[in-house]
CSV table of C-alpha atoms in Angstrom, one decimal:
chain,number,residue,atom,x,y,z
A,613,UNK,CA,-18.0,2.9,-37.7
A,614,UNK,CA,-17.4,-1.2,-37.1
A,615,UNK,CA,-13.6,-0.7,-36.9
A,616,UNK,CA,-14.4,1.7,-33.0
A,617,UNK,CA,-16.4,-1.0,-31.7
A,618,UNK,CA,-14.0,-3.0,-29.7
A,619,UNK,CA,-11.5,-0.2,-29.5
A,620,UNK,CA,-14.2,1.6,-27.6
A,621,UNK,CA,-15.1,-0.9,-25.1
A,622,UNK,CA,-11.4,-1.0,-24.5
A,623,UNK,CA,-11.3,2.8,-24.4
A,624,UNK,CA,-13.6,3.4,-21.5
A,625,UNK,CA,-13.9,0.5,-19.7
A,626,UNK,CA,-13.4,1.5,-15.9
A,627,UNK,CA,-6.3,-5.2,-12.0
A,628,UNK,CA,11.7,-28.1,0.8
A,629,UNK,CA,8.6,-28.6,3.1
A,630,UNK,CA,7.6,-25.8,5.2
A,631,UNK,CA,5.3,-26.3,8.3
A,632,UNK,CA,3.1,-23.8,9.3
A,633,UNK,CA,1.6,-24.6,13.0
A,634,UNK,CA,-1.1,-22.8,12.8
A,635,UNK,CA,-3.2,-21.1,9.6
A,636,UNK,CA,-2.8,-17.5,9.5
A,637,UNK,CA,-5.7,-15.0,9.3
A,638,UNK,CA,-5.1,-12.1,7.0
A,639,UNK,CA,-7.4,-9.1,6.6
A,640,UNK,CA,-6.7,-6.7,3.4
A,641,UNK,CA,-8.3,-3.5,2.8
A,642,UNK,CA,-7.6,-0.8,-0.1
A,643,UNK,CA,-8.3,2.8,-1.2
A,644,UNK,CA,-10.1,4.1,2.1
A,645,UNK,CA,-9.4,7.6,1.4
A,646,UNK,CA,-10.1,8.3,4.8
A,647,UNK,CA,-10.8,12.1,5.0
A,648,UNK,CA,-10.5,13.3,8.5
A,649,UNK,CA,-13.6,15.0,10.0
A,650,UNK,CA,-11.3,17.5,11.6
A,651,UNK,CA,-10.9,18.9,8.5
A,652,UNK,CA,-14.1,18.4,6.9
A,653,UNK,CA,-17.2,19.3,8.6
A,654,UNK,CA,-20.7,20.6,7.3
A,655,UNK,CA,-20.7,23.4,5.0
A,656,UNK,CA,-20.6,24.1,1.4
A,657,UNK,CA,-17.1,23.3,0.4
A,658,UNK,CA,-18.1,20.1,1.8
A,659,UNK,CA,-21.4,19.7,0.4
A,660,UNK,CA,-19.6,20.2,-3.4
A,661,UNK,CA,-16.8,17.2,-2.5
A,662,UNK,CA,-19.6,15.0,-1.7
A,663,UNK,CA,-21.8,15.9,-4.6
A,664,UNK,CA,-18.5,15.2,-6.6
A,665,UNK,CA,-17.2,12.0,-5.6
A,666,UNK,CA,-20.4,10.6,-4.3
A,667,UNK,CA,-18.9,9.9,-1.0
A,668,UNK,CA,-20.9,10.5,2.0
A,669,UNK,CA,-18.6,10.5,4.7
A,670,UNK,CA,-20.8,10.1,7.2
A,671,UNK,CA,-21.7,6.7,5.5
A,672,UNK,CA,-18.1,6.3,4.9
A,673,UNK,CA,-16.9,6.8,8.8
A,674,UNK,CA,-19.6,3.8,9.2
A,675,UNK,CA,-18.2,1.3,6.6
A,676,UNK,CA,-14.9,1.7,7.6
A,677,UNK,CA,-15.7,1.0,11.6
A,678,UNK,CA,-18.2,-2.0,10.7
A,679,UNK,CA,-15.6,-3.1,8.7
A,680,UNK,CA,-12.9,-3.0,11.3
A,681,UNK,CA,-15.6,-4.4,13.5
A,682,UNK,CA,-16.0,-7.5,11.4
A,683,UNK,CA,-12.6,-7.7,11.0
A,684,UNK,CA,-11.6,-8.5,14.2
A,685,UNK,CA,-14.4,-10.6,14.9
A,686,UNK,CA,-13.5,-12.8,12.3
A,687,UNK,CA,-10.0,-13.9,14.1
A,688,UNK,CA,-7.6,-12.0,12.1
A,689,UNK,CA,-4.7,-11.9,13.1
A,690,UNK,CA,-2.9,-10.0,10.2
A,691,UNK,CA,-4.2,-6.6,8.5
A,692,UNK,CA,-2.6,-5.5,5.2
A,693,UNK,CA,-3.3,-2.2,3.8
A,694,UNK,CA,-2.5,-1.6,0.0
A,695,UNK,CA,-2.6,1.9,0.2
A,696,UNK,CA,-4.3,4.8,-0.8
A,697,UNK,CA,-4.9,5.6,2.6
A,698,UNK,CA,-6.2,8.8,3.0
A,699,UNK,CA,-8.1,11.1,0.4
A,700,UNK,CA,-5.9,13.0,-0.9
A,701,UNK,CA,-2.4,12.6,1.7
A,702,UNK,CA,-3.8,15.2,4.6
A,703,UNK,CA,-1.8,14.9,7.2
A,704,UNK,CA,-4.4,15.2,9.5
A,705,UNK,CA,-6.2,12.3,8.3
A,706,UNK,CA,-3.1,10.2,8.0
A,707,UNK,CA,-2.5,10.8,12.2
A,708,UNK,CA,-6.5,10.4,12.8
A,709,UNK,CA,-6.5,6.9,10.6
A,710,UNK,CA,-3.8,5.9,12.6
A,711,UNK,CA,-6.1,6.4,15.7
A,712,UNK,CA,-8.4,3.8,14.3
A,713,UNK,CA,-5.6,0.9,14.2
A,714,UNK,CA,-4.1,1.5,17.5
A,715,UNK,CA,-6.7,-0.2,19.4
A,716,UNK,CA,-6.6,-3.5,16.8
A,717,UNK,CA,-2.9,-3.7,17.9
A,718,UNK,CA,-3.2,-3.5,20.9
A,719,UNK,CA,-5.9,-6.3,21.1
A,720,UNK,CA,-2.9,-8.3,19.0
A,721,UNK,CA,-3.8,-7.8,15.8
A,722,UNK,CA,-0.6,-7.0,13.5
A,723,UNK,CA,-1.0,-4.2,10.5
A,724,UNK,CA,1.0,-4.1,7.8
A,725,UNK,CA,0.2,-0.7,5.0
A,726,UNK,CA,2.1,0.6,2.2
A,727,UNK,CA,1.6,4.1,1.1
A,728,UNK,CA,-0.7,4.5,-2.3
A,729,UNK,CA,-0.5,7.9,-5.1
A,730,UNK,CA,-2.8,9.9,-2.9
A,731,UNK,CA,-0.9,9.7,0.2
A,732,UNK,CA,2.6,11.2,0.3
A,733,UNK,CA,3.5,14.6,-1.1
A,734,UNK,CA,0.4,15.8,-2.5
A,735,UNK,CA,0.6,19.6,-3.4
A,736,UNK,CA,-3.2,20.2,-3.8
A,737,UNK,CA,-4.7,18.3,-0.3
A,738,UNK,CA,-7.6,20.0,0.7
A,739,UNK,CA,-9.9,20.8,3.6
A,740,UNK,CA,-13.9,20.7,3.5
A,741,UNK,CA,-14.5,23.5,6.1
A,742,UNK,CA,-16.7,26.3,5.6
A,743,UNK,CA,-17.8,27.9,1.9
A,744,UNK,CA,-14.9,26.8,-0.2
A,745,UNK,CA,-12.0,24.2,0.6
A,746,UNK,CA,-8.8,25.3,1.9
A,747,UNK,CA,-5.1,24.6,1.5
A,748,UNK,CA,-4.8,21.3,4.1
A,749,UNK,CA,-1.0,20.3,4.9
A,750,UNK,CA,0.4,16.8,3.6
A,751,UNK,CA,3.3,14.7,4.8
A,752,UNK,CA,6.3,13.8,3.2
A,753,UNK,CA,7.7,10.6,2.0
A,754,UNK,CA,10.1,10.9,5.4
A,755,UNK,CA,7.1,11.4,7.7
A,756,UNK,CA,4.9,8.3,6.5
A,757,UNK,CA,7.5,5.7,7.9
A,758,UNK,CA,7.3,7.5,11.0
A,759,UNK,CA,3.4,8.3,11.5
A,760,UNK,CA,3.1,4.5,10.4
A,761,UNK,CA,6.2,3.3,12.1
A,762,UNK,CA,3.9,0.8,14.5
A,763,UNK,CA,2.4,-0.7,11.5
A,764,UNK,CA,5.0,-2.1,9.5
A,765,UNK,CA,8.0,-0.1,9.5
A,766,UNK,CA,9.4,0.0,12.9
A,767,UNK,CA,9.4,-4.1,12.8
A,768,UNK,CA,10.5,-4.6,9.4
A,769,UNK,CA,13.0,-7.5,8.3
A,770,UNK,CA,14.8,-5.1,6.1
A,771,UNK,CA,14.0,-1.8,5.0
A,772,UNK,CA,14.8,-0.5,0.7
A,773,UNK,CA,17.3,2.3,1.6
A,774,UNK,CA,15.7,3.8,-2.4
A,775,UNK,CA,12.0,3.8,-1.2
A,776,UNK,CA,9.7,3.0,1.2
A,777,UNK,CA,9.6,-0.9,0.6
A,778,UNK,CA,9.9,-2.9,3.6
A,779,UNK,CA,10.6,-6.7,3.9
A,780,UNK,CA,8.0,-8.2,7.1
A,781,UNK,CA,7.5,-11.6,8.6
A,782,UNK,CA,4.3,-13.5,8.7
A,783,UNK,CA,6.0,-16.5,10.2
A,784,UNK,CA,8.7,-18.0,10.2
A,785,UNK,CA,7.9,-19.5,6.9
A,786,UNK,CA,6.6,-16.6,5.3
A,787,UNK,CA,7.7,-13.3,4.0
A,788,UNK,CA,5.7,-9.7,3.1
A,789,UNK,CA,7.4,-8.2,0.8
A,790,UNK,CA,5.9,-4.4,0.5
A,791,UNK,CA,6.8,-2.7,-2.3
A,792,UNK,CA,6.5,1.4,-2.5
A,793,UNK,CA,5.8,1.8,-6.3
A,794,UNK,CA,4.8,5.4,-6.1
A,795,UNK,CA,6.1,8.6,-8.0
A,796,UNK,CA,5.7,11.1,-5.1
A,797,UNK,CA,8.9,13.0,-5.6
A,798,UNK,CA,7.4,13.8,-9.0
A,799,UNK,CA,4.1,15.7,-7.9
A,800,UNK,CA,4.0,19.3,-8.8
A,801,UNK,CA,0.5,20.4,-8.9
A,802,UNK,CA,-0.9,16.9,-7.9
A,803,UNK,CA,-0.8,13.0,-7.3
A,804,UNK,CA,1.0,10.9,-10.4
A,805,UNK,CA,-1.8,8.2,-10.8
A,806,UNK,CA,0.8,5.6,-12.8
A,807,UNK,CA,3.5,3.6,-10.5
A,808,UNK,CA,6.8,1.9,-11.2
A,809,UNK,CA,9.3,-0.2,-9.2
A,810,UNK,CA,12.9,1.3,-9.4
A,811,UNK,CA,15.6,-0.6,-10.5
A,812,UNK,CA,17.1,-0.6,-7.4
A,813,UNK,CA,14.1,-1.5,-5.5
A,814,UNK,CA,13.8,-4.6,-8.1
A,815,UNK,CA,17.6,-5.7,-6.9
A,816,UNK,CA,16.7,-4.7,-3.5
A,817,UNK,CA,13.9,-7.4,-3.7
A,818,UNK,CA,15.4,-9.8,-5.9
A,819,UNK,CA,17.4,-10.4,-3.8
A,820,UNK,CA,15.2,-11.2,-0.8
A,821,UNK,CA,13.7,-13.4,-2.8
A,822,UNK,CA,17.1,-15.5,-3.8
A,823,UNK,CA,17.7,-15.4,-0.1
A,824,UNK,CA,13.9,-16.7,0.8
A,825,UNK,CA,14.2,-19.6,-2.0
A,826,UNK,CA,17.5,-20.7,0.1
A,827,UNK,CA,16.0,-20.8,3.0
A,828,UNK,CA,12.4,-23.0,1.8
A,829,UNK,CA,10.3,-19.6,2.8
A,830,UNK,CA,7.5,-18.6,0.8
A,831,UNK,CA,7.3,-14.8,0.3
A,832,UNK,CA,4.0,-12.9,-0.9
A,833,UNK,CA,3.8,-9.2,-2.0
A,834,UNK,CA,1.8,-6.2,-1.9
A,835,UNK,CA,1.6,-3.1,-3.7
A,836,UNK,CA,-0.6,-0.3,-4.4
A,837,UNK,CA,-0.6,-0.7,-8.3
A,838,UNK,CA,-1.8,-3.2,-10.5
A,839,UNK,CA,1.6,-5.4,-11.7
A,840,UNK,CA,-0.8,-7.9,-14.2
A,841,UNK,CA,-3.4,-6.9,-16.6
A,842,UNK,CA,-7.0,-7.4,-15.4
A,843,UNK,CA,-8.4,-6.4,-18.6
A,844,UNK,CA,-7.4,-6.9,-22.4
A,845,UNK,CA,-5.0,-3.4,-23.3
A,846,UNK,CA,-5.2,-2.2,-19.8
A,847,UNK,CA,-1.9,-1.0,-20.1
A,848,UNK,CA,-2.6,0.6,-23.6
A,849,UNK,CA,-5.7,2.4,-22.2
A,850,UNK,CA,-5.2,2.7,-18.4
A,851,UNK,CA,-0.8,3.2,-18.1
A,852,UNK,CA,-2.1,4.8,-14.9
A,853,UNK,CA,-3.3,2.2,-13.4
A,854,UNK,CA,-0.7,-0.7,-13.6
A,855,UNK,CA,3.2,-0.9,-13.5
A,856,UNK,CA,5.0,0.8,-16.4
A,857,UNK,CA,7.0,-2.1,-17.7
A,858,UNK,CA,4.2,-4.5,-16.1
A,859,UNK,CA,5.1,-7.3,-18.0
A,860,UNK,CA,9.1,-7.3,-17.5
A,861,UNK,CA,8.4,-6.5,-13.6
A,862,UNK,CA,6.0,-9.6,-13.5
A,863,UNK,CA,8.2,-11.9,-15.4
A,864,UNK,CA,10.9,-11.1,-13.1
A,865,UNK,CA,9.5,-11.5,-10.0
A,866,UNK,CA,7.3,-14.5,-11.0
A,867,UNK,CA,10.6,-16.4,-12.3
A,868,UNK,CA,12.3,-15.2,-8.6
A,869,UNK,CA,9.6,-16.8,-7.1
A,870,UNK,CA,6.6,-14.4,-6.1
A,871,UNK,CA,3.4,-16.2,-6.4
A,872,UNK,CA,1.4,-13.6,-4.8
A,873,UNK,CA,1.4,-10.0,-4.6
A,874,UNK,CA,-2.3,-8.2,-3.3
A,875,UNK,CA,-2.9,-4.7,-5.1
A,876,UNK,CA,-5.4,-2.3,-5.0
A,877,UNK,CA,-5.1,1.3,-7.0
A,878,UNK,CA,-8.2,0.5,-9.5
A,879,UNK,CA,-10.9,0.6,-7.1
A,880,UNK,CA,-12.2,-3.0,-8.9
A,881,UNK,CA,-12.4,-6.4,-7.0
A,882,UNK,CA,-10.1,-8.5,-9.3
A,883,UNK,CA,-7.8,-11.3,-9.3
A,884,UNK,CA,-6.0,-12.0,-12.6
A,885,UNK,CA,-2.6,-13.9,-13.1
A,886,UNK,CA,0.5,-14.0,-15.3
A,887,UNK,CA,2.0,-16.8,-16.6
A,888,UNK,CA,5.8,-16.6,-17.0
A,889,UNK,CA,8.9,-18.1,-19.7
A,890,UNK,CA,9.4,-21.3,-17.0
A,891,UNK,CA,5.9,-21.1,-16.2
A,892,UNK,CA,6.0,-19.9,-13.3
A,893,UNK,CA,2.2,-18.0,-12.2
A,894,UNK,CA,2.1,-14.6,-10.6
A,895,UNK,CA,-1.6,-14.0,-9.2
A,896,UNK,CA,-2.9,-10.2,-8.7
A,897,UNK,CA,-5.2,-10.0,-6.3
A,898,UNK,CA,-6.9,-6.5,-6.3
A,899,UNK,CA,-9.3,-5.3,-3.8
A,900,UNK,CA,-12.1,-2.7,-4.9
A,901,UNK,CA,-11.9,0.9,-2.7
A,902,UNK,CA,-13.8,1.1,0.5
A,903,UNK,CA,-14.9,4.5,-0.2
A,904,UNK,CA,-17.2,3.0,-2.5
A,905,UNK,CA,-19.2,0.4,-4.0
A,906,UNK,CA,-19.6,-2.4,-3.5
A,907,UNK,CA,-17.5,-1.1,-0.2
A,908,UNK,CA,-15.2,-4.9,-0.2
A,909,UNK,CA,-12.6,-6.2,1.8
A,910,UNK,CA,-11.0,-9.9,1.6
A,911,UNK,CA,-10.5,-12.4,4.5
A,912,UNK,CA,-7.1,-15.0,3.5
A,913,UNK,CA,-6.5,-18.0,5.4
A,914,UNK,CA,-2.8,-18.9,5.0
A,915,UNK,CA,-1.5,-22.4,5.7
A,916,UNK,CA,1.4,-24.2,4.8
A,917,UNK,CA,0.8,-25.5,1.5
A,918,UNK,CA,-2.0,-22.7,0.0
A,919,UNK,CA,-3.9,-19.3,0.4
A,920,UNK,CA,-7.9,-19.7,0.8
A,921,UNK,CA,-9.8,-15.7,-0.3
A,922,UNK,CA,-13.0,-14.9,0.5
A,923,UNK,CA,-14.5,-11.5,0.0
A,924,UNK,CA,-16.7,-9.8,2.0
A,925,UNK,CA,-19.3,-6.9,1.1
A,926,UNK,CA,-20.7,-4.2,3.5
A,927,UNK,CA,-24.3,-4.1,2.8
A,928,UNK,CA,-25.9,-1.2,5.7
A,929,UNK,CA,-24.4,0.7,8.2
A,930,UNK,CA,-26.4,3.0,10.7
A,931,UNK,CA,-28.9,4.9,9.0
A,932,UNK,CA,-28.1,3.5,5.2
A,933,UNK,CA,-29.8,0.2,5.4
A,934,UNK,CA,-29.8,-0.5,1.5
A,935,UNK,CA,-25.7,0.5,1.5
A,936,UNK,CA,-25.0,-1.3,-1.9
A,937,UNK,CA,-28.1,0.0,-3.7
A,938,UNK,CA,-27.6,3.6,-2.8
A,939,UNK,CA,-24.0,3.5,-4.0
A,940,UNK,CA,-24.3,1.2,-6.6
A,941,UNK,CA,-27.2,4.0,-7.9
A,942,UNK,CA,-25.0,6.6,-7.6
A,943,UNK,CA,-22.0,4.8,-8.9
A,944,UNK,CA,-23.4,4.6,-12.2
A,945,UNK,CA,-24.7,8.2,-12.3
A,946,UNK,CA,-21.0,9.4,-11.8
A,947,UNK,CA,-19.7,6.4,-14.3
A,948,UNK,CA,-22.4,7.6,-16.6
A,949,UNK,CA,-21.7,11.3,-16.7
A,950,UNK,CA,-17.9,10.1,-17.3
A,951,UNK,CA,-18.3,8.2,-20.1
A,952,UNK,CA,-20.5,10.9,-22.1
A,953,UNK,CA,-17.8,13.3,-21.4
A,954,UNK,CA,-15.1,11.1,-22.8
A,955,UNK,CA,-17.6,10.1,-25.7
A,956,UNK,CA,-17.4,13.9,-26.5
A,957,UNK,CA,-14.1,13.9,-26.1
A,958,UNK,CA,-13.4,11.8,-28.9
A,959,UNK,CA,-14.6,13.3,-31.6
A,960,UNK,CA,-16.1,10.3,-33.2
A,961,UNK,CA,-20.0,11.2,-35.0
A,962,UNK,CA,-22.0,9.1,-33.3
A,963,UNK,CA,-25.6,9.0,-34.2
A,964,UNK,CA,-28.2,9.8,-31.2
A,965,UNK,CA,-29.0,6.1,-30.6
A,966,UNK,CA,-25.9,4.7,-31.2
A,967,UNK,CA,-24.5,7.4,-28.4
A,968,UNK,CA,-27.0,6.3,-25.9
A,969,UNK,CA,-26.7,2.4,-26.4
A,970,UNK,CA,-22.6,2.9,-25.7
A,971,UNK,CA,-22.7,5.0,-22.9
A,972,UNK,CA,-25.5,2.7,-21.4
A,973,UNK,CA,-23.2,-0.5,-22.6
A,974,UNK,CA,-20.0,0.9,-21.0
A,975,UNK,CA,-21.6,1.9,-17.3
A,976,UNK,CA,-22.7,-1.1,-16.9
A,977,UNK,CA,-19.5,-2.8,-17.8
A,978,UNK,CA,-17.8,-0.3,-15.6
A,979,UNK,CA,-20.0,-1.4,-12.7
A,980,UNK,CA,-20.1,-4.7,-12.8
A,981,UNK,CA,-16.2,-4.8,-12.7
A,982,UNK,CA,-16.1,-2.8,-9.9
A,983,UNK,CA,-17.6,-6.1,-8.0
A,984,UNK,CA,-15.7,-8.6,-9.7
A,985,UNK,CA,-16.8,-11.8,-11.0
A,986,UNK,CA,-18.7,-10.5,-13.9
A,987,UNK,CA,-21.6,-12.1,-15.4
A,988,UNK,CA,-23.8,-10.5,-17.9
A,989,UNK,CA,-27.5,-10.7,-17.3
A,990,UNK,CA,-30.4,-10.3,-20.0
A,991,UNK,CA,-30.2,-6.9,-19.8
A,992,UNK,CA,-26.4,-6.5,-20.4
A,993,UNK,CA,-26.8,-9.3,-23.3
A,994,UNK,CA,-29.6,-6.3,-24.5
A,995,UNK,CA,-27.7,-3.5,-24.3
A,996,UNK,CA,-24.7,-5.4,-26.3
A,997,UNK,CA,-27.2,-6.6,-28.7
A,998,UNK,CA,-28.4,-3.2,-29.3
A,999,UNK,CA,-24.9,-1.4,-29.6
A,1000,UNK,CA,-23.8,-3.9,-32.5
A,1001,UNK,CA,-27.2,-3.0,-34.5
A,1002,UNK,CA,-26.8,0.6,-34.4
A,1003,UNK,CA,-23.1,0.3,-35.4
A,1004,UNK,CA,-23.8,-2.0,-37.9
A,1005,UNK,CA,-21.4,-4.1,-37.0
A,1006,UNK,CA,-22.1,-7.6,-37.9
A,1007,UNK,CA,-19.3,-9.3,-37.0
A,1008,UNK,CA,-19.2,-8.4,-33.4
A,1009,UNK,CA,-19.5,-11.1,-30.6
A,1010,UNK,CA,-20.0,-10.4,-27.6
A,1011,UNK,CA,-17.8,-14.1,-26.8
A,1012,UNK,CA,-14.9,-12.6,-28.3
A,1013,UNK,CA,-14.9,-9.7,-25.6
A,1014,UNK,CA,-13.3,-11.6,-22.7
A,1015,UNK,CA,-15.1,-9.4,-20.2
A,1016,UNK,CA,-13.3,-11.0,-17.3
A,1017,UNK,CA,-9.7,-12.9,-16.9
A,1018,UNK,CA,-9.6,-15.6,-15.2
A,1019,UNK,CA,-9.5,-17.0,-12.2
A,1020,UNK,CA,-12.7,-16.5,-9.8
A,1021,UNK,CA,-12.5,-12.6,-8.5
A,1022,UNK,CA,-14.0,-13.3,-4.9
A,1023,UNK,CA,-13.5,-16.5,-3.6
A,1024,UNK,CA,-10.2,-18.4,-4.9
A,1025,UNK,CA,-8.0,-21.1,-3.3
A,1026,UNK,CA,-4.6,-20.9,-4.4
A,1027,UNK,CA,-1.8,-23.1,-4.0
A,1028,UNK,CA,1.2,-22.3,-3.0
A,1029,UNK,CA,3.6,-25.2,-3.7
């Protein structure tokens, strides 16, 4: 029994001199999942989803205008999206999200978004009317450019004639580079969760960045997936959630140059970086889902020589005035019930006690991911304590689990040259 320990954690454990006039305020969200209320409105089939997922979206309309809200109060004059959009690629809730960013624009505030797995193409969309969900239409890869065309297409530098990658300008010393590293054209029966970058996207980018370097501009990325581990064997244990070939991809674009690229895709607030042959660091900077806890979003201030992250948490909205207790609550009754299902799915004999003290263990190391910046209190130290006693596993430390990569998850200050 000592020899599943670690392999369990693993297993289940829910990543020249430029001058710059003026520092630039950027705004990133991930993983709304907007779900329009045209197409999901009291009823049963309504009442099941949220029973599900553990989404109110009543609560969830709230977050995502107080966080729009503060967004704009805070000076920002760039929003990047990292995708995942909508719930599950309606198309209705694609053209009503966009109704929520018009107004930010046209106050001046740019948005950048680049489509995630649920949001292009998805054969089994749904809509929460009545007794049972319904059929709901979805877009294709063709329509997303133009639904979103205001917000990141229409003024792009160059556009990847291979996917929906799309080079924009920040200034005139910095580059976006917005990679599409979805599988849409693959979904049958529903959304491919893993994500690559084609090869010819990869040349397509390259060479921006060989063109970037000759001109002294800095260039920063975003992605829906993960391109850097933000876990030990992530890739072994979670291929869905990071790039297939993660490591070549990384090493590539770090050596070209990239310093930054912002991800989303795990729902976890994480930053993690990769260290190249020359050297060279690549930092992943993932932002946790809005459509649940801890309900995140980051606030970057941009200058000339580094990027400054801060994180920000929505803690009430109208009528939910203990937001991150109520979520976090029912966070770990959904993590909970997932990890006894996969428990049983593994076969393994676990004695009744020894069942118990993992599932408890690997919740809590689920949610405390999903904030970032993990630290184990007495009661974590407990439940670890008690796991290696009724495994009987003498040799395992709880130092030699590195629970967290470095660097800090929610406020970082990275440099740039």
């Amino acid at each position: 029994m000592k020899k599943y320990t670690f392999f369990l954690l693993l297993l289940f454990f829910f990543p020249s001199t430029n001058v710059v006039s003026q520092p630039v305020r950027i705004a990133i969200l991930s993983d709304i999942h907007y779900l329009s209320p045209e197409i999901a409105q009291p009823g049963a089939a309504l009442e099941k989803y949220e029973t599900a997922t553990g989404r109110n979206l009543s609560d969830l309309h709230a977050v995502l205008d107080k966080t729009l809200a503060e967004i704009e109060a805070a000076g920002t004059d760039i929003l990047l999206i990292t995708g995942d959009i909508t719930n599950h690629g309606e198309k209705q809730s694609h053209i009503d999200f966009t109704k929520k960013l018009y107004p930010l624009q046209q106050r001046g505030m740019r948005i950048q978004v680049i489509p995630g797995n649920h949001d292009i193409n998805i054969p089994d969309s749904r809509a929460y009317i009545g007794e049972i969900p319904a059929p709901a239409q979805s877009i294709s890869s063709k329509e997303f450019p133009e639904i979103y065309g205001p917000f990141g297409y229409n003024g792009a530098l160059k556009l990847d004639t291979a996917s929906l990658s799309y080079l924009a300008e920040i200034n005139e010393n910095t580059w976006l580079l917005c990679f599409d590293t979805n599988r849409y054209a693959e979904h049958k029966t529903t959304s491919v969760s893993g994500g690559r970058i084609l090869p010819s996207t990869m040349n397509w980018a390259l060479d921006i960045l060989r063109q970037a370097k000759a001109k002294n501009v800095t260039v920063l990325g975003m992605m829906h997936h993960g391109i850097v581990e933000h876990m030990p064997y992530q890739a072994t244990f979670f291929p869905g959630h990071i790039l297939e070939n993660w490591e070549s991809a990384a090493g590539i674009l770090a050596a070209a140059g990239l310093k930054i690229v912002f991800t989303g895709h795990f729902h976890s607030n994480d930053i993690t970086q990769f260290t190249g042959s020359a050297e060279n660091i690549l930092y992943d900077v993932e932002t946790g889902s809005l459509s649940q806890y801890p309900f995140p979003y980051r606030l970057i201030t941009l200058d000339s020589t580094s990027l400054s992250i801060d994180t920000r948490f929505i803690e009430s909205v109208p009528g939910t005035a203990g937001l991150q207790d109520k979520y976090r609550k029912t966070t770990e009754s959904i993590i909970r019930r997932g990890v006894r299902a996969r428990l049983q799915q593994t076969g393994i004999p676990f004695a009744d006690d020894a069942r118990e003290a993992l599932v408890e263990l690997l919740t809590g190391l689920n949610v405390l991911h999903l904030k970032g910046d993990e630290v184990l209190d007495e009661g974590m130290l407990r439940s670890i304590q008690q796991f290696a006693e009724v495994m009987d596993d003498e040799n395992f430390d709880i130092n030699s689990f590195q629970l967290d990569f470095p660097p800090a998850d929610n406020k970082l200050k990275i440099n740039l040259k």
